[in-house]
Amino acid sequence: MGLAQTAPARADFRLCNNTNVRVSVAIAYTDGKNWLSEGWWNLRPTICETLLRGPLAAQFYYVYAMDERGGEWKGKAFMCTRDREFRIDGREDCFARGFERTGFFEIDTGRDAKSWTVQLTDPNAAPSAQ
């Protein structure tokens, strides 16, 4: 008689590029005290990528993305970024600290979500999440 083992449920923050061009993505979030922004993930067309592994630690996450044609997914939550790969603590004084200041859009994952997937579609359409 054997014992069946089940794999633990995956709990991640994922992003899917549902466009026909490459997309560069940055994400920002807070642990309740400190802000962190990081990027860039470069996603080929029709690819999904896990940006954060493990159960969600926050209710709100922030995403900025741009495609190779100049299209953007942006919002009014300003975070620090830079042109090359980054991991930046804090969202204050971006310019004074040598970073860019970029508008991210907010994603409300709900109070009890353990995982979340953002679907990026054409920049002229609103982003959707599930």
mmCIF file with all atom_site columns, C-alpha atoms in Angstrom:
data_model
loop_
_atom_site.group_PDB
_atom_site.id
_atom_site.type_symbol
_atom_site.label_atom_id
_atom_site.label_alt_id
_atom_site.label_comp_id
_atom_site.label_asym_id
_atom_site.label_entity_id
_atom_site.label_seq_id
_atom_site.pdbx_PDB_ins_code
_atom_site.Cartn_x
_atom_site.Cartn_y
_atom_site.Cartn_z
_atom_site.occupancy
_atom_site.B_iso_or_equiv
_atom_site.pdbx_formal_charge
_atom_site.auth_seq_id
_atom_site.auth_comp_id
_atom_site.auth_asym_id
_atom_site.auth_atom_id
_atom_site.pdbx_PDB_model_num
ATOM 1   C CA . MET A 1 1   ? 0.000  0.000  0.000   1.00 0.00 ? 1   MET A CA 1
ATOM 2   C CA . GLY A 1 2   ? 1.554  3.302  -1.052  1.00 0.00 ? 2   GLY A CA 1
ATOM 3   C CA . LEU A 1 3   ? 1.047  6.804  0.191   1.00 0.00 ? 3   LEU A CA 1
ATOM 4   C CA . ALA A 1 4   ? 0.174  9.395  -2.384  1.00 0.00 ? 4   ALA A CA 1
ATOM 5   C CA . GLN A 1 5   ? 1.907  12.727 -2.033  1.00 0.00 ? 5   GLN A CA 1
ATOM 6   C CA . THR A 1 6   ? 0.350  15.855 -3.388  1.00 0.00 ? 6   THR A CA 1
ATOM 7   C CA . ALA A 1 7   ? 2.370  18.828 -4.465  1.00 0.00 ? 7   ALA A CA 1
ATOM 8   C CA . PRO A 1 8   ? 1.724  22.027 -2.523  1.00 0.00 ? 8   PRO A CA 1
ATOM 9   C CA . ALA A 1 9   ? -0.421 24.560 -4.332  1.00 0.00 ? 9   ALA A CA 1
ATOM 10  C CA . ARG A 1 10  ? 1.566  27.205 -6.154  1.00 0.00 ? 10  ARG A CA 1
ATOM 11  C CA . ALA A 1 11  ? 1.219  30.707 -4.771  1.00 0.00 ? 11  ALA A CA 1
ATOM 12  C CA . ASP A 1 12  ? 2.906  33.289 -6.963  1.00 0.00 ? 12  ASP A CA 1
ATOM 13  C CA . PHE A 1 13  ? 2.474  36.712 -8.558  1.00 0.00 ? 13  PHE A CA 1
ATOM 14  C CA . ARG A 1 14  ? 2.563  36.109 -12.313 1.00 0.00 ? 14  ARG A CA 1
ATOM 15  C CA . LEU A 1 15  ? 2.305  38.312 -15.375 1.00 0.00 ? 15  LEU A CA 1
ATOM 16  C CA . CYS A 1 16  ? 1.288  37.204 -18.872 1.00 0.00 ? 16  CYS A CA 1
ATOM 17  C CA . ASN A 1 17  ? 2.202  39.092 -22.033 1.00 0.00 ? 17  ASN A CA 1
ATOM 18  C CA . ASN A 1 18  ? -0.854 38.606 -24.240 1.00 0.00 ? 18  ASN A CA 1
ATOM 19  C CA . THR A 1 19  ? 0.452  40.915 -26.955 1.00 0.00 ? 19  THR A CA 1
ATOM 20  C CA . ASN A 1 20  ? 2.374  40.160 -30.143 1.00 0.00 ? 20  ASN A CA 1
ATOM 21  C CA . VAL A 1 21  ? 5.512  42.123 -29.108 1.00 0.00 ? 21  VAL A CA 1
ATOM 22  C CA . ARG A 1 22  ? 8.160  41.881 -26.370 1.00 0.00 ? 22  ARG A CA 1
ATOM 23  C CA . VAL A 1 23  ? 7.234  43.651 -23.114 1.00 0.00 ? 23  VAL A CA 1
ATOM 24  C CA . SER A 1 24  ? 9.515  44.898 -20.300 1.00 0.00 ? 24  SER A CA 1
ATOM 25  C CA . VAL A 1 25  ? 7.943  44.791 -16.828 1.00 0.00 ? 25  VAL A CA 1
ATOM 26  C CA . ALA A 1 26  ? 8.702  46.329 -13.410 1.00 0.00 ? 26  ALA A CA 1
ATOM 27  C CA . ILE A 1 27  ? 6.854  45.623 -10.163 1.00 0.00 ? 27  ILE A CA 1
ATOM 28  C CA . ALA A 1 28  ? 6.590  47.446 -6.829  1.00 0.00 ? 28  ALA A CA 1
ATOM 29  C CA . TYR A 1 29  ? 5.116  46.499 -3.474  1.00 0.00 ? 29  TYR A CA 1
ATOM 30  C CA . THR A 1 30  ? 5.355  47.180 0.246   1.00 0.00 ? 30  THR A CA 1
ATOM 31  C CA . ASP A 1 31  ? 5.796  44.913 3.259   1.00 0.00 ? 31  ASP A CA 1
ATOM 32  C CA . GLY A 1 32  ? 3.748  47.390 5.299   1.00 0.00 ? 32  GLY A CA 1
ATOM 33  C CA . LYS A 1 33  ? 6.775  49.512 6.227   1.00 0.00 ? 33  LYS A CA 1
ATOM 34  C CA . ASN A 1 34  ? 9.178  49.604 3.294   1.00 0.00 ? 34  ASN A CA 1
ATOM 35  C CA . TRP A 1 35  ? 8.649  49.968 -0.453  1.00 0.00 ? 35  TRP A CA 1
ATOM 36  C CA . LEU A 1 36  ? 10.566 47.931 -3.006  1.00 0.00 ? 36  LEU A CA 1
ATOM 37  C CA . SER A 1 37  ? 10.548 48.300 -6.779  1.00 0.00 ? 37  SER A CA 1
ATOM 38  C CA . GLU A 1 38  ? 12.314 45.902 -9.111  1.00 0.00 ? 38  GLU A CA 1
ATOM 39  C CA . GLY A 1 39  ? 12.667 45.129 -12.798 1.00 0.00 ? 39  GLY A CA 1
ATOM 40  C CA . TRP A 1 40  ? 13.111 44.407 -15.600 1.00 0.00 ? 40  TRP A CA 1
ATOM 41  C CA . TRP A 1 41  ? 11.543 41.188 -16.754 1.00 0.00 ? 41  TRP A CA 1
ATOM 42  C CA . ASN A 1 42  ? 11.515 40.906 -20.542 1.00 0.00 ? 42  ASN A CA 1
ATOM 43  C CA . LEU A 1 43  ? 8.608  38.789 -21.715 1.00 0.00 ? 43  LEU A CA 1
ATOM 44  C CA . ARG A 1 44  ? 8.300  37.477 -25.227 1.00 0.00 ? 44  ARG A CA 1
ATOM 45  C CA . PRO A 1 45  ? 4.838  37.552 -26.823 1.00 0.00 ? 45  PRO A CA 1
ATOM 46  C CA . THR A 1 46  ? 2.288  35.105 -25.347 1.00 0.00 ? 46  THR A CA 1
ATOM 47  C CA . ILE A 1 47  ? 4.578  34.168 -22.413 1.00 0.00 ? 47  ILE A CA 1
ATOM 48  C CA . CYS A 1 48  ? 3.729  34.146 -18.703 1.00 0.00 ? 48  CYS A CA 1
ATOM 49  C CA . GLU A 1 49  ? 6.436  34.744 -16.096 1.00 0.00 ? 49  GLU A CA 1
ATOM 50  C CA . THR A 1 50  ? 6.459  34.409 -12.317 1.00 0.00 ? 50  THR A CA 1
ATOM 51  C CA . LEU A 1 51  ? 7.632  37.763 -10.925 1.00 0.00 ? 51  LEU A CA 1
ATOM 52  C CA . LEU A 1 52  ? 7.364  36.876 -7.222  1.00 0.00 ? 52  LEU A CA 1
ATOM 53  C CA . ARG A 1 53  ? 7.409  33.353 -5.827  1.00 0.00 ? 53  ARG A CA 1
ATOM 54  C CA . GLY A 1 54  ? 5.425  32.246 -2.812  1.00 0.00 ? 54  GLY A CA 1
ATOM 55  C CA . PRO A 1 55  ? 2.212  33.420 -1.162  1.00 0.00 ? 55  PRO A CA 1
ATOM 56  C CA . LEU A 1 56  ? 1.347  37.066 -1.675  1.00 0.00 ? 56  LEU A CA 1
ATOM 57  C CA . ALA A 1 57  ? 2.597  39.236 1.167   1.00 0.00 ? 57  ALA A CA 1
ATOM 58  C CA . ALA A 1 58  ? 0.542  42.337 0.311   1.00 0.00 ? 58  ALA A CA 1
ATOM 59  C CA . GLN A 1 59  ? -2.924 43.202 -0.967  1.00 0.00 ? 59  GLN A CA 1
ATOM 60  C CA . PHE A 1 60  ? -1.737 45.860 -3.406  1.00 0.00 ? 60  PHE A CA 1
ATOM 61  C CA . TYR A 1 61  ? 0.944  45.437 -6.053  1.00 0.00 ? 61  TYR A CA 1
ATOM 62  C CA . TYR A 1 62  ? 2.039  47.947 -8.658  1.00 0.00 ? 62  TYR A CA 1
ATOM 63  C CA . VAL A 1 63  ? 3.121  47.248 -12.226 1.00 0.00 ? 63  VAL A CA 1
ATOM 64  C CA . TYR A 1 64  ? 4.660  49.292 -15.011 1.00 0.00 ? 64  TYR A CA 1
ATOM 65  C CA . ALA A 1 65  ? 5.262  47.809 -18.445 1.00 0.00 ? 65  ALA A CA 1
ATOM 66  C CA . MET A 1 66  ? 6.362  49.044 -21.840 1.00 0.00 ? 66  MET A CA 1
ATOM 67  C CA . ASP A 1 67  ? 6.535  47.320 -25.178 1.00 0.00 ? 67  ASP A CA 1
ATOM 68  C CA . GLU A 1 68  ? 9.143  47.649 -27.904 1.00 0.00 ? 68  GLU A CA 1
ATOM 69  C CA . ARG A 1 69  ? 6.791  49.856 -29.956 1.00 0.00 ? 69  ARG A CA 1
ATOM 70  C CA . GLY A 1 70  ? 6.504  52.505 -27.234 1.00 0.00 ? 70  GLY A CA 1
ATOM 71  C CA . GLY A 1 71  ? 3.202  51.317 -25.746 1.00 0.00 ? 71  GLY A CA 1
ATOM 72  C CA . GLU A 1 72  ? 2.899  51.586 -21.958 1.00 0.00 ? 72  GLU A CA 1
ATOM 73  C CA . TRP A 1 73  ? 0.829  50.215 -19.109 1.00 0.00 ? 73  TRP A CA 1
ATOM 74  C CA . LYS A 1 74  ? 1.143  52.898 -16.433 1.00 0.00 ? 74  LYS A CA 1
ATOM 75  C CA . GLY A 1 75  ? -0.694 54.617 -13.627 1.00 0.00 ? 75  GLY A CA 1
ATOM 76  C CA . LYS A 1 76  ? -0.514 57.268 -10.926 1.00 0.00 ? 76  LYS A CA 1
ATOM 77  C CA . ALA A 1 77  ? 1.432  55.388 -8.228  1.00 0.00 ? 77  ALA A CA 1
ATOM 78  C CA . PHE A 1 78  ? 4.959  56.742 -8.630  1.00 0.00 ? 78  PHE A CA 1
ATOM 79  C CA . MET A 1 79  ? 7.940  54.482 -7.899  1.00 0.00 ? 79  MET A CA 1
ATOM 80  C CA . CYS A 1 80  ? 11.667 54.646 -8.544  1.00 0.00 ? 80  CYS A CA 1
ATOM 81  C CA . THR A 1 81  ? 13.097 52.829 -11.584 1.00 0.00 ? 81  THR A CA 1
ATOM 82  C CA . ARG A 1 82  ? 16.131 52.929 -13.842 1.00 0.00 ? 82  ARG A CA 1
ATOM 83  C CA . ASP A 1 83  ? 16.929 51.859 -17.387 1.00 0.00 ? 83  ASP A CA 1
ATOM 84  C CA . ARG A 1 84  ? 18.864 48.705 -16.518 1.00 0.00 ? 84  ARG A CA 1
ATOM 85  C CA . GLU A 1 85  ? 18.065 45.908 -14.072 1.00 0.00 ? 85  GLU A CA 1
ATOM 86  C CA . PHE A 1 86  ? 17.192 47.272 -10.630 1.00 0.00 ? 86  PHE A CA 1
ATOM 87  C CA . ARG A 1 87  ? 16.034 46.532 -7.106  1.00 0.00 ? 87  ARG A CA 1
ATOM 88  C CA . ILE A 1 88  ? 15.367 49.816 -5.286  1.00 0.00 ? 88  ILE A CA 1
ATOM 89  C CA . ASP A 1 89  ? 14.374 50.310 -1.665  1.00 0.00 ? 89  ASP A CA 1
ATOM 90  C CA . GLY A 1 90  ? 11.969 53.199 -1.089  1.00 0.00 ? 90  GLY A CA 1
ATOM 91  C CA . ARG A 1 91  ? 9.832  55.317 -3.383  1.00 0.00 ? 91  ARG A CA 1
ATOM 92  C CA . GLU A 1 92  ? 10.868 58.758 -2.151  1.00 0.00 ? 92  GLU A CA 1
ATOM 93  C CA . ASP A 1 93  ? 13.271 61.238 -3.747  1.00 0.00 ? 93  ASP A CA 1
ATOM 94  C CA . CYS A 1 94  ? 13.793 59.142 -6.881  1.00 0.00 ? 94  CYS A CA 1
ATOM 95  C CA . PHE A 1 95  ? 15.540 61.903 -8.856  1.00 0.00 ? 95  PHE A CA 1
ATOM 96  C CA . ALA A 1 96  ? 17.735 62.971 -5.923  1.00 0.00 ? 96  ALA A CA 1
ATOM 97  C CA . ARG A 1 97  ? 18.879 59.367 -5.524  1.00 0.00 ? 97  ARG A CA 1
ATOM 98  C CA . GLY A 1 98  ? 19.756 59.060 -9.218  1.00 0.00 ? 98  GLY A CA 1
ATOM 99  C CA . PHE A 1 99  ? 16.683 57.126 -10.365 1.00 0.00 ? 99  PHE A CA 1
ATOM 100 C CA . GLU A 1 100 ? 13.765 57.779 -12.693 1.00 0.00 ? 100 GLU A CA 1
ATOM 101 C CA . ARG A 1 101 ? 10.255 58.371 -11.313 1.00 0.00 ? 101 ARG A CA 1
ATOM 102 C CA . THR A 1 102 ? 7.737  56.139 -13.093 1.00 0.00 ? 102 THR A CA 1
ATOM 103 C CA . GLY A 1 103 ? 3.951  55.846 -12.769 1.00 0.00 ? 103 GLY A CA 1
ATOM 104 C CA . PHE A 1 104 ? 2.782  52.300 -11.987 1.00 0.00 ? 104 PHE A CA 1
ATOM 105 C CA . PHE A 1 105 ? -0.806 51.025 -12.089 1.00 0.00 ? 105 PHE A CA 1
ATOM 106 C CA . GLU A 1 106 ? -2.303 49.498 -8.961  1.00 0.00 ? 106 GLU A CA 1
ATOM 107 C CA . ILE A 1 107 ? -3.521 45.918 -8.657  1.00 0.00 ? 107 ILE A CA 1
ATOM 108 C CA . ASP A 1 108 ? -5.808 45.042 -5.754  1.00 0.00 ? 108 ASP A CA 1
ATOM 109 C CA . THR A 1 109 ? -5.447 41.291 -5.185  1.00 0.00 ? 109 THR A CA 1
ATOM 110 C CA . GLY A 1 110 ? -8.027 41.238 -2.421  1.00 0.00 ? 110 GLY A CA 1
ATOM 111 C CA . ARG A 1 111 ? -7.451 40.540 1.251   1.00 0.00 ? 111 ARG A CA 1
ATOM 112 C CA . ASP A 1 112 ? -6.978 36.780 1.125   1.00 0.00 ? 112 ASP A CA 1
ATOM 113 C CA . ALA A 1 113 ? -5.453 36.050 -2.294  1.00 0.00 ? 113 ALA A CA 1
ATOM 114 C CA . LYS A 1 114 ? -2.521 33.633 -2.204  1.00 0.00 ? 114 LYS A CA 1
ATOM 115 C CA . SER A 1 115 ? -1.636 34.020 -5.888  1.00 0.00 ? 115 SER A CA 1
ATOM 116 C CA . TRP A 1 116 ? -2.457 36.417 -8.725  1.00 0.00 ? 116 TRP A CA 1
ATOM 117 C CA . THR A 1 117 ? -1.936 36.641 -12.474 1.00 0.00 ? 117 THR A CA 1
ATOM 118 C CA . VAL A 1 118 ? -1.970 39.905 -14.428 1.00 0.00 ? 118 VAL A CA 1
ATOM 119 C CA . GLN A 1 119 ? -2.853 39.670 -18.131 1.00 0.00 ? 119 GLN A CA 1
ATOM 120 C CA . LEU A 1 120 ? -1.297 42.413 -20.267 1.00 0.00 ? 120 LEU A CA 1
ATOM 121 C CA . THR A 1 121 ? -3.182 43.037 -23.473 1.00 0.00 ? 121 THR A CA 1
ATOM 122 C CA . ASP A 1 122 ? -2.939 45.828 -26.047 1.00 0.00 ? 122 ASP A CA 1
ATOM 123 C CA . PRO A 1 123 ? -1.881 49.061 -24.265 1.00 0.00 ? 123 PRO A CA 1
ATOM 124 C CA . ASN A 1 124 ? -5.028 50.771 -25.520 1.00 0.00 ? 124 ASN A CA 1
ATOM 125 C CA . ALA A 1 125 ? -7.128 48.276 -23.563 1.00 0.00 ? 125 ALA A CA 1
ATOM 126 C CA . ALA A 1 126 ? -7.329 48.170 -19.759 1.00 0.00 ? 126 ALA A CA 1
ATOM 127 C CA . PRO A 1 127 ? -5.124 45.536 -18.048 1.00 0.00 ? 127 PRO A CA 1
ATOM 128 C CA . SER A 1 128 ? -7.020 42.657 -16.546 1.00 0.00 ? 128 SER A CA 1
ATOM 129 C CA . ALA A 1 129 ? -6.240 40.370 -13.647 1.00 0.00 ? 129 ALA A CA 1
ATOM 130 C CA . GLN A 1 130 ? -7.539 37.124 -12.248 1.00 0.00 ? 130 GLN A CA 1
#
